[in-house]
Short mmCIF file of C-alpha atoms in Angstrom, two decimals:
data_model
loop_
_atom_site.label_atom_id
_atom_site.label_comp_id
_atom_site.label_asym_id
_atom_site.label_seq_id
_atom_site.Cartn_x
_atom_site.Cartn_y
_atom_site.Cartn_z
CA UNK A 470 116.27 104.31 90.22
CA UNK A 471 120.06 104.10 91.61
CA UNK A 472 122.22 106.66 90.51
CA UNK A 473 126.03 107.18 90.82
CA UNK A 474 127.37 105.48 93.95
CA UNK A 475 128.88 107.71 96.28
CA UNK A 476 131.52 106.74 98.70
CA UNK A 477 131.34 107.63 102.58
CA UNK A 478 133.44 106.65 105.86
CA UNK A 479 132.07 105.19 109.02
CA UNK A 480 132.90 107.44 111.86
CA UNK A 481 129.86 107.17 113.48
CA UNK A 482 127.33 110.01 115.56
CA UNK A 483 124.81 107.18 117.56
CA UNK A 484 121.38 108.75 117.45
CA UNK A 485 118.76 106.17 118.45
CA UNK A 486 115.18 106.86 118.95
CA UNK A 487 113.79 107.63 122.43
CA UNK A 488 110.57 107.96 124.11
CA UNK A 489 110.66 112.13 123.62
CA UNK A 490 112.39 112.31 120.13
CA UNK A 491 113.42 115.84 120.41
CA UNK A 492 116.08 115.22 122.72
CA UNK A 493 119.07 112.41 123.47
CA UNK A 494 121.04 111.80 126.28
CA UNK A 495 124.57 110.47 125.03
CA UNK A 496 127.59 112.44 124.79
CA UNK A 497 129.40 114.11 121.70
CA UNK A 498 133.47 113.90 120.20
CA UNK A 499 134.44 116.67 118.33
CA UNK A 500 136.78 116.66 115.13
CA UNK A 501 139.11 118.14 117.81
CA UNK A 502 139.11 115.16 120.13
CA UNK A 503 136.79 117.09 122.87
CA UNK A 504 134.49 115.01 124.44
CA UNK A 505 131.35 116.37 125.98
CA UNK A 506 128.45 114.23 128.08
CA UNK A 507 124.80 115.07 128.64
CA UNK A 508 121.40 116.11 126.70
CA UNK A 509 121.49 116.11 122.77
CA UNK A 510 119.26 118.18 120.65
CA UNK A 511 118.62 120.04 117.14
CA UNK A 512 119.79 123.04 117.47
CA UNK A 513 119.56 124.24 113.72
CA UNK A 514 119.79 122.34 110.22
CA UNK A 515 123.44 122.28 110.70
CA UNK A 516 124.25 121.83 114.46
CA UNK A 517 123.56 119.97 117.53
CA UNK A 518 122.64 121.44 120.69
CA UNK A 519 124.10 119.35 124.16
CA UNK A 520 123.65 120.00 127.43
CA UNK A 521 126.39 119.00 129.93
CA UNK A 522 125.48 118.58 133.73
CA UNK A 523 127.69 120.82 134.49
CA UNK A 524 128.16 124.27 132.63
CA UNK A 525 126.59 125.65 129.63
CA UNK A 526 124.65 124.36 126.29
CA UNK A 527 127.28 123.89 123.94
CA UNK A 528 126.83 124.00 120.41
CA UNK A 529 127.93 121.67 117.82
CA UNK A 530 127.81 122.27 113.79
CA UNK A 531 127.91 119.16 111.82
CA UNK A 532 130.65 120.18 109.68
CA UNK A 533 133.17 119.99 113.09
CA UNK A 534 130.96 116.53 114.58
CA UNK A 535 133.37 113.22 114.82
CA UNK A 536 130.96 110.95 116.94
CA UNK A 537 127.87 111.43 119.37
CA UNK A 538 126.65 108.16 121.15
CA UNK A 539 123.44 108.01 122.81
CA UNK A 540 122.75 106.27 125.92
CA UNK A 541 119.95 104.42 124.07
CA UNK A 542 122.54 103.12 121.33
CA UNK A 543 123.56 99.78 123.75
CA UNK A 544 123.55 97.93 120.41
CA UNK A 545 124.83 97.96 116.66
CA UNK A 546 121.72 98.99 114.38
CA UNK A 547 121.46 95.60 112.28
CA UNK A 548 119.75 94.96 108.81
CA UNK A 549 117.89 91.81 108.61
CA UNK A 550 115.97 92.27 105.57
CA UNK A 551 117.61 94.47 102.66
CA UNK A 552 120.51 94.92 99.73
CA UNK A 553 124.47 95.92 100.12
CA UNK A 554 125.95 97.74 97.59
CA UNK A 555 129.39 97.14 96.41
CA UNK A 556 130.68 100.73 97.81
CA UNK A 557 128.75 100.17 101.07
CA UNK A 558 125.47 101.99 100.80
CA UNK A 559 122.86 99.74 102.40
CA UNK A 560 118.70 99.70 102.05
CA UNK A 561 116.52 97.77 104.22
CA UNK A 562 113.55 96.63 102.63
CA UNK A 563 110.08 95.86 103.87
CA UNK A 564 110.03 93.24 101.15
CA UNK A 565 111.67 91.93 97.94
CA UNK A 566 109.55 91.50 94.68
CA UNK A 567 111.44 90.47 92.75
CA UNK A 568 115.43 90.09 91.25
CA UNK A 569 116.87 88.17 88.74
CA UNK A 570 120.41 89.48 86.70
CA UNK A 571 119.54 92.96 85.25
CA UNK A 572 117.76 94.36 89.00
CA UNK A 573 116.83 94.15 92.37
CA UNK A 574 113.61 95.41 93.20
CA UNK A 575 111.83 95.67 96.56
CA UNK A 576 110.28 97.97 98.92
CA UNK A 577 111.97 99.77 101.03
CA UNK A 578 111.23 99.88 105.20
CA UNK A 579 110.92 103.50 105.40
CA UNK A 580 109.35 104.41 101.99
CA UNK A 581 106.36 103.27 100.51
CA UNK A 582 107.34 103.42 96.56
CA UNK A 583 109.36 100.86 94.91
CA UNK A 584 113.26 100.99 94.43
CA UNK A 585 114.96 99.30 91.47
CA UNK A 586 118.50 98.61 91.73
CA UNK A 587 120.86 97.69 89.08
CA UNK A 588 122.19 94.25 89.94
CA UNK A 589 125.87 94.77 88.80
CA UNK A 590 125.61 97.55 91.89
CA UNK A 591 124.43 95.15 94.54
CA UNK A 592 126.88 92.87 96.33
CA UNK A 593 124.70 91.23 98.90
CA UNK A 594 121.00 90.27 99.33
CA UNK A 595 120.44 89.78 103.41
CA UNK A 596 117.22 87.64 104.29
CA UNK A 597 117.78 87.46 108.03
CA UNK A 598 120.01 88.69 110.90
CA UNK A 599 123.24 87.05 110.29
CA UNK A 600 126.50 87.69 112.62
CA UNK A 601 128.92 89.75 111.33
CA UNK A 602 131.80 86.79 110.98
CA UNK A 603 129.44 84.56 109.55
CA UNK A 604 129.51 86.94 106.22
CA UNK A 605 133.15 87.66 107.13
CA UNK A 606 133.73 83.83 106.64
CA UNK A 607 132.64 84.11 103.07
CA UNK A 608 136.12 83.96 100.56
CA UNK A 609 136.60 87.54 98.94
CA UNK A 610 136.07 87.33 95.21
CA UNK A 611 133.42 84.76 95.64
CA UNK A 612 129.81 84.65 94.89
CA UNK A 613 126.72 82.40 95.67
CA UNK A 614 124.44 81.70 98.65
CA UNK A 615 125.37 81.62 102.43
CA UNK A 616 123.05 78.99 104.38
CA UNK A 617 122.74 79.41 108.07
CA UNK A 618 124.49 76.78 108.68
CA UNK A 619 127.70 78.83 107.65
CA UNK A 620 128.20 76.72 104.55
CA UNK A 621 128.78 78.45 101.62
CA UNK A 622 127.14 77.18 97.97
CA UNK A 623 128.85 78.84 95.09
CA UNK A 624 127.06 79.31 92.10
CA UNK A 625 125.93 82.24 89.78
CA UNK A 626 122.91 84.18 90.87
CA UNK A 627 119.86 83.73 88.78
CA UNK A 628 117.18 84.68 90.48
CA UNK A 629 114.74 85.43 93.58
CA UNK A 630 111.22 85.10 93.23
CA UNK A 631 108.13 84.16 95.33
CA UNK A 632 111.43 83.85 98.45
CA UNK A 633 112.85 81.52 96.35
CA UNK A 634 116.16 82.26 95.66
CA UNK A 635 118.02 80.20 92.49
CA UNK A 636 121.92 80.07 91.65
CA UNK A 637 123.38 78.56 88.73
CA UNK A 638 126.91 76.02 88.91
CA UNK A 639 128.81 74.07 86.38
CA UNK A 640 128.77 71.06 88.68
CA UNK A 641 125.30 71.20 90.18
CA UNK A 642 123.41 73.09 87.53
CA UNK A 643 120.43 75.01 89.08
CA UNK A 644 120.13 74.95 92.37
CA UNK A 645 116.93 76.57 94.59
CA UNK A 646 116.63 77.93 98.28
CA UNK A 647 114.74 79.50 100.40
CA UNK A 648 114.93 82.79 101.31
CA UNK A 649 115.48 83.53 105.12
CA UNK A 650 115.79 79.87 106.04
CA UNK A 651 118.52 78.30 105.13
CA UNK A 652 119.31 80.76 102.56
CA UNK A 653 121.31 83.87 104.89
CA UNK A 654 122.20 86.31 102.11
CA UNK A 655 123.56 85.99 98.50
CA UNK A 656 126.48 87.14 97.67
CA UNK A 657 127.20 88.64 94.39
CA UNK A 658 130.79 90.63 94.92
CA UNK A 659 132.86 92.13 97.36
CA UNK A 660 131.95 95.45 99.12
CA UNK A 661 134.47 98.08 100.52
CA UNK A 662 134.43 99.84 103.41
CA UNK A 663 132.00 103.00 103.24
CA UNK A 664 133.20 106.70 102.83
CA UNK A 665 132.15 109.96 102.26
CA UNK A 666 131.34 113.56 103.58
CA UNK A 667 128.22 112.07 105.38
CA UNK A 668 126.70 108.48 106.42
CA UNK A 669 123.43 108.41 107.86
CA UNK A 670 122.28 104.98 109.56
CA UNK A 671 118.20 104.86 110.32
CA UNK A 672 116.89 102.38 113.02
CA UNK A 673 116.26 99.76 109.95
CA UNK A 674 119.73 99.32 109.36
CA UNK A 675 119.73 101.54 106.24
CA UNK A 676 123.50 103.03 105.89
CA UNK A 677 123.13 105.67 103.39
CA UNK A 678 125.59 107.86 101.61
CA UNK A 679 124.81 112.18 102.24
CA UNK A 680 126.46 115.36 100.92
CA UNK A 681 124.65 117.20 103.40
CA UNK A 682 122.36 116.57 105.89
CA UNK A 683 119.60 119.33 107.48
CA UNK A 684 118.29 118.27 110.73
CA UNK A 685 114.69 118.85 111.43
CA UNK A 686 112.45 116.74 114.03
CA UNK A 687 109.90 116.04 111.66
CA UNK A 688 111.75 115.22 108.54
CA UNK A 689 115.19 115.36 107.89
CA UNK A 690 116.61 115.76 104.99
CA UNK A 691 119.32 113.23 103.63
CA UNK A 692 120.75 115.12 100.64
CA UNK A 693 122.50 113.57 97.13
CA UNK A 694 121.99 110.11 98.32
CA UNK A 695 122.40 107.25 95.97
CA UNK A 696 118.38 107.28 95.89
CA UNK A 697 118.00 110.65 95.72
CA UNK A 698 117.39 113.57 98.66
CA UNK A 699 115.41 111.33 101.50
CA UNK A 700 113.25 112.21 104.16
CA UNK A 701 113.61 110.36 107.95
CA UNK A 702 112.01 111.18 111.03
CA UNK A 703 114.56 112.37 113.52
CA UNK A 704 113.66 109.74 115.76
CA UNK A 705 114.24 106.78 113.02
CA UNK A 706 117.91 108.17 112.34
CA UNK A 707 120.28 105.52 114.57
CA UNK A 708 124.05 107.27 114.04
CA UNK A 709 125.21 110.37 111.59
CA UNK A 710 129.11 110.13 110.72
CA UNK A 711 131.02 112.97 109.75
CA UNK A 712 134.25 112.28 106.92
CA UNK A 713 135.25 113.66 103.63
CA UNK A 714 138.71 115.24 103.68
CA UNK A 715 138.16 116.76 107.26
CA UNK A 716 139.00 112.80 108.29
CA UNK A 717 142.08 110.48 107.63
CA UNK A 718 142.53 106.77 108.47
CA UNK A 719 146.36 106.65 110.01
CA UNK A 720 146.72 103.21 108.05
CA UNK A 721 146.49 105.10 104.80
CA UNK A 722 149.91 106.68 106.18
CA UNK A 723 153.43 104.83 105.43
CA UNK A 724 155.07 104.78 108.96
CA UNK A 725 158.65 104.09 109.34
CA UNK A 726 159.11 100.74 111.60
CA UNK A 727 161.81 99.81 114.07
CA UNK A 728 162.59 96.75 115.78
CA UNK A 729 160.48 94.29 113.64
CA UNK A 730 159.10 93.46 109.87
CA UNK A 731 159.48 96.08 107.40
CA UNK A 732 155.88 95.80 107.12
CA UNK A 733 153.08 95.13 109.07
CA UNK A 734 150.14 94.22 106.69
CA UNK A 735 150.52 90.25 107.94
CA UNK A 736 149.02 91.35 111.04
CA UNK A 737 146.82 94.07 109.77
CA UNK A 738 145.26 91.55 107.13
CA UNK A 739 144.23 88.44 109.48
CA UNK A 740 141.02 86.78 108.69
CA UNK A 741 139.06 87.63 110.76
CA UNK A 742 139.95 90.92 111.94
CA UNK A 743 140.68 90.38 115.40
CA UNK A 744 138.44 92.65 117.46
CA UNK A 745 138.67 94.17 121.15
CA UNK A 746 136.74 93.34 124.13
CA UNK A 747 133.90 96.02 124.10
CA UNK A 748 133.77 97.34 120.75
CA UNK A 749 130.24 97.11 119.33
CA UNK A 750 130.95 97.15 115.56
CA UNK A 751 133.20 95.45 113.40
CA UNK A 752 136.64 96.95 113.12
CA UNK A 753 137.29 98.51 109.77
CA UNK A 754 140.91 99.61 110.03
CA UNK A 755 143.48 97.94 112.51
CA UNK A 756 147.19 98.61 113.02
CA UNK A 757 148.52 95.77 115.42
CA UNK A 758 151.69 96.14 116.53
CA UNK A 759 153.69 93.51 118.57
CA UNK A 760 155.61 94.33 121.80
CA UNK A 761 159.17 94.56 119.96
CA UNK A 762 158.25 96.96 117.58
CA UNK A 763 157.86 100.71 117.20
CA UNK A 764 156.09 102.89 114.31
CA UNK A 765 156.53 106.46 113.36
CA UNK A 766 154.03 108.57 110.84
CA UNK A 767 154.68 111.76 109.59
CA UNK A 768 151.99 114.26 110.28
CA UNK A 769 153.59 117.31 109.22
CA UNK A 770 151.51 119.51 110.90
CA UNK A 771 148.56 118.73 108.94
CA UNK A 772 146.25 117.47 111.66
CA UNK A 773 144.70 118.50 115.01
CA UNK A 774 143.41 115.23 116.60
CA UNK A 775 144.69 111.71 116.84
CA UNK A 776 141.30 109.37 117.51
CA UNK A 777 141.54 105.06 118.04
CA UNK A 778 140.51 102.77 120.43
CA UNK A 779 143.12 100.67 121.92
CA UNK A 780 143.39 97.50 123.31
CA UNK A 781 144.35 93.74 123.30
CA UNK A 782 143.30 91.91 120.69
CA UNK A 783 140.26 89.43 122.30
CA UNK A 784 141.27 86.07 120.68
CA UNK A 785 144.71 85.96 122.21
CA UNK A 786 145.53 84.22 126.24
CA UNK A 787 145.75 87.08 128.48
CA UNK A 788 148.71 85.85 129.59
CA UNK A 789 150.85 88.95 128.76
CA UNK A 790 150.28 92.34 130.50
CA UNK A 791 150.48 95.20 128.06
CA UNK A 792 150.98 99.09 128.42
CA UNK A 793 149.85 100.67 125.16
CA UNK A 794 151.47 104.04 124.16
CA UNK A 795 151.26 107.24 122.10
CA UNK A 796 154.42 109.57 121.41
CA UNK A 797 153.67 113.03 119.96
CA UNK A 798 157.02 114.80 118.51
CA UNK A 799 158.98 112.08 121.11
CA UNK A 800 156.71 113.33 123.83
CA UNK A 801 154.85 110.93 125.53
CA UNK A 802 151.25 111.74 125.52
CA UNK A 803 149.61 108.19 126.22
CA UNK A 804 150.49 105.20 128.38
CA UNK A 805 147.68 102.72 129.47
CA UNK A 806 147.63 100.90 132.76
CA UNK A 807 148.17 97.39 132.51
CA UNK A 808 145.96 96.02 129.71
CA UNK A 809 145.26 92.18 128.36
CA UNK A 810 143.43 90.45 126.35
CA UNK A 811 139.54 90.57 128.64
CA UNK A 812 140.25 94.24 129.39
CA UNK A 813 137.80 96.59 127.25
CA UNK A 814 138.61 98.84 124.49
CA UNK A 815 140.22 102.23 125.36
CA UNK A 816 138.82 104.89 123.82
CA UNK A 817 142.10 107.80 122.91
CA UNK A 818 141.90 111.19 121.75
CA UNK A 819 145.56 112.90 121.76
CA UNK A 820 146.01 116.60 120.93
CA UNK A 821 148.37 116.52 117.42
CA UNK A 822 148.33 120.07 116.60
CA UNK A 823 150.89 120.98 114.51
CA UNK A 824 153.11 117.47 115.32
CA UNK A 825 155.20 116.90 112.92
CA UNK A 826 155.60 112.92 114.01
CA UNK A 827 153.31 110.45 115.91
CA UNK A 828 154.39 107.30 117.29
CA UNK A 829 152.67 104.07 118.45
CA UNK A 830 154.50 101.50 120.85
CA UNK A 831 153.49 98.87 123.56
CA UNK A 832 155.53 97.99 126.71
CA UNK A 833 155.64 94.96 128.67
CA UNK A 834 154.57 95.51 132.29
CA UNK A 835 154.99 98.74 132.92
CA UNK A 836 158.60 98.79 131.49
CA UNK A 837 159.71 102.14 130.15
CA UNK A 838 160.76 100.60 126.41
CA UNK A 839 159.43 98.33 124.07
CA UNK A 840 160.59 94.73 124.82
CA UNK A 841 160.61 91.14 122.91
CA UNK A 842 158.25 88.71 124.05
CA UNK A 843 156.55 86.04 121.97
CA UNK A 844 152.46 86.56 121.34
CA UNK A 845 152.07 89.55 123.10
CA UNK A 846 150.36 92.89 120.95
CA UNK A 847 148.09 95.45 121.36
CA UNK A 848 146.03 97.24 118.55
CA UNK A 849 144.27 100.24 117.88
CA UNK A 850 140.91 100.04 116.08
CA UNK A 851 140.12 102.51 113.60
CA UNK A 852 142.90 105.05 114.15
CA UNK A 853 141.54 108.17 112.90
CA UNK A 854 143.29 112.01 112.04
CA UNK A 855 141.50 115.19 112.16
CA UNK A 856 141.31 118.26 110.85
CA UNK A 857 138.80 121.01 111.82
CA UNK A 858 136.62 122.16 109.45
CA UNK A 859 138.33 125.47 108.01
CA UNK A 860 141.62 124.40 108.73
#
């Protein structure tokens, strides 16, 4: 049965199966912005062990983990079959039984006994792979069934039996699909991005919510979920993510803005997000700042990393040539080469211990100040603070 929802944040460590499950090779990004390539491993229930090709094992403990990708992760883990929860927790399920407007119940992929969700708690039903725009197309606030055509039929969910899924309008009355084809996913509500001290992702596409996590090859333990404490293999666990207050989005920061609007939530709010040439998921936080414009945060001295990547934004004419950077204190710390629109993400990680201010500007080819020029921007996706754990 579904207990309390528990919010998480996406900052992801990539952990995909292999052929010899007790060891990865990928590379590891401290809280501190360190970045270390080679062999990954369990080291203990609270740390990862990697290997660089050069120099000693280093070890890692969970609590100070920001991201580890393996070389195997060359694609986002998807969910074709499964529920979405309204505060992001996801469950991929071997098969539905049954739903209607009081539950959801199916089997999950990676357990064998049946899970019964409260439908008030769900915000999507998935039947099939789906691309990530095509459920971004859907309007927020509505609900009803998305056909894979991309057409959207809105009605009032009423039920899902035998793959039959049926919705309920004042215009059509009832209405039935099928599940999987055309019928893509119902949607119920709207789901927020997912936070927490802990997500786990497993192979199915399962995202799920942890307190604490112990690793262990044969089963490790995913604590306080919203299902309860849950056992994976360590080869079905895709990505860990470390958050909780050791982890702050820079967009929940007010910055002071010069030489443009007073605020810039017209470009951080465009649907769809605009996305970066590269990036493999989804962007859940943006700031996108045109050429003419500079913004300052206030850090006072309350972080130790400064983690994004930066680009141009893919749907625009790489017509303008961009230099993206990053001002520590009035330092600079960051400039790009020339960047534009078919250029891949840049991944950043700038030292901010004990800043007091952090500024983000772009420059037109390779001049030394921010300048006017019509269409041209750069962003930087999920722009991420740090603090160590014990700081």
């Amino acid at each position: 049965m579904l207990r309390a929802p528990f919010l998480f944040f996406s900052i992801f460590v990539y952990l995909r199966s292999s052929a010899v499950p007790t060891s990865f090779a990928g590379s590891i990004t401290t809280l501190d912005g360190k970045r270390i390539e080679g062999v990954v491993a369990i080291d203990s229930k609270s740390a990862l062990m990697v290997t660089p090709k050069t120099g000693p094992p280093q070890k890692i403990e969970l609590a100070n983990l920001l991201h580890a990708e393996m070389d195997t992760a060359s694609e986002e883990t998807g969910m074709t079959r499964g529920v979405v929860l309204s505060d992001g927790t996801a469950l991929a399920a071997a098969t539905f039984r049954r739903a209607d407007a009081d539950s959801v119940k199916l089997i999950p992929s990676m357990l064998s006994a049946e899970v019964s969700i409260k439908t008030v708690r769900v915000a999507r039903i998935l039947f099939g792979n789906s691309p990530p725009e095509l459920l971004q197309s859907v309007p927020r606030g509505s609900n009803g069934v998305l056909l894979e055509s991309g057409d959207f039929v809105e009605g009032e969910f009423v039920a899902l039996e035998n793959g039959k899924i049926k919705i309920s309008s004042v215009l059509f009355g009832i209405q039935g699909f099928d599940a999987g084809r055309p019928a893509k996913a119902v949607v119920l509500r709207d789901t927020r991005p997912a936070s927490g001290a802990f997500v786990v992702r497993l192979t199915d596409g399962s995202l799920l919510p942890a307190s604490a996590i112990s690793l262990d090859r044969a089963a490790t333990q995913i604590e306080k979920t919203p299902f309860g404490t849950i056992p994976v293999k360590f080869e079905d666990i895709a990505e860990i993510s470390g958050g909780g207050n050791r982890i702050v989005s820079l967009t929940a920061l007010k910055p002071s803005i010069s030489g443009g609007p007073a605020s810039l939530d017209g470009l951080a709010k465009q649907s769809p997000p605009p996305t970066l040439v590269g990036l493999k998921k989804s962007p859940v936080n943006v700031v996108h700042l045109p050429a003419n414009v500079s913004v300052t945060y206030e850090l006072n001295g309350d972080y130790v990393s400064f983690i994004a990547h930066v680009g141009v934004p893919a749907h625009l004419v790489p017509t303008q040539r961009v230099q993206i950077v990053v001002l520590v204190d009035g330092q600079e710390r960051f400039r790009s080469d020339d960047r534009t629109s078919v250029d891949d993400a840049l991944p950043v990680a700038i030292s901010v211990r004990g800043a007091k201010g952090l500024t983000l500007q772009i420059h037109l080819d390779g001049n030394k100040s921010p300048q006017s020029s019509f269409g041209a921007s750069a962003m930087w996706v999920d722009p991420l603070l740090t603090r160590v754990h014990g700081e």
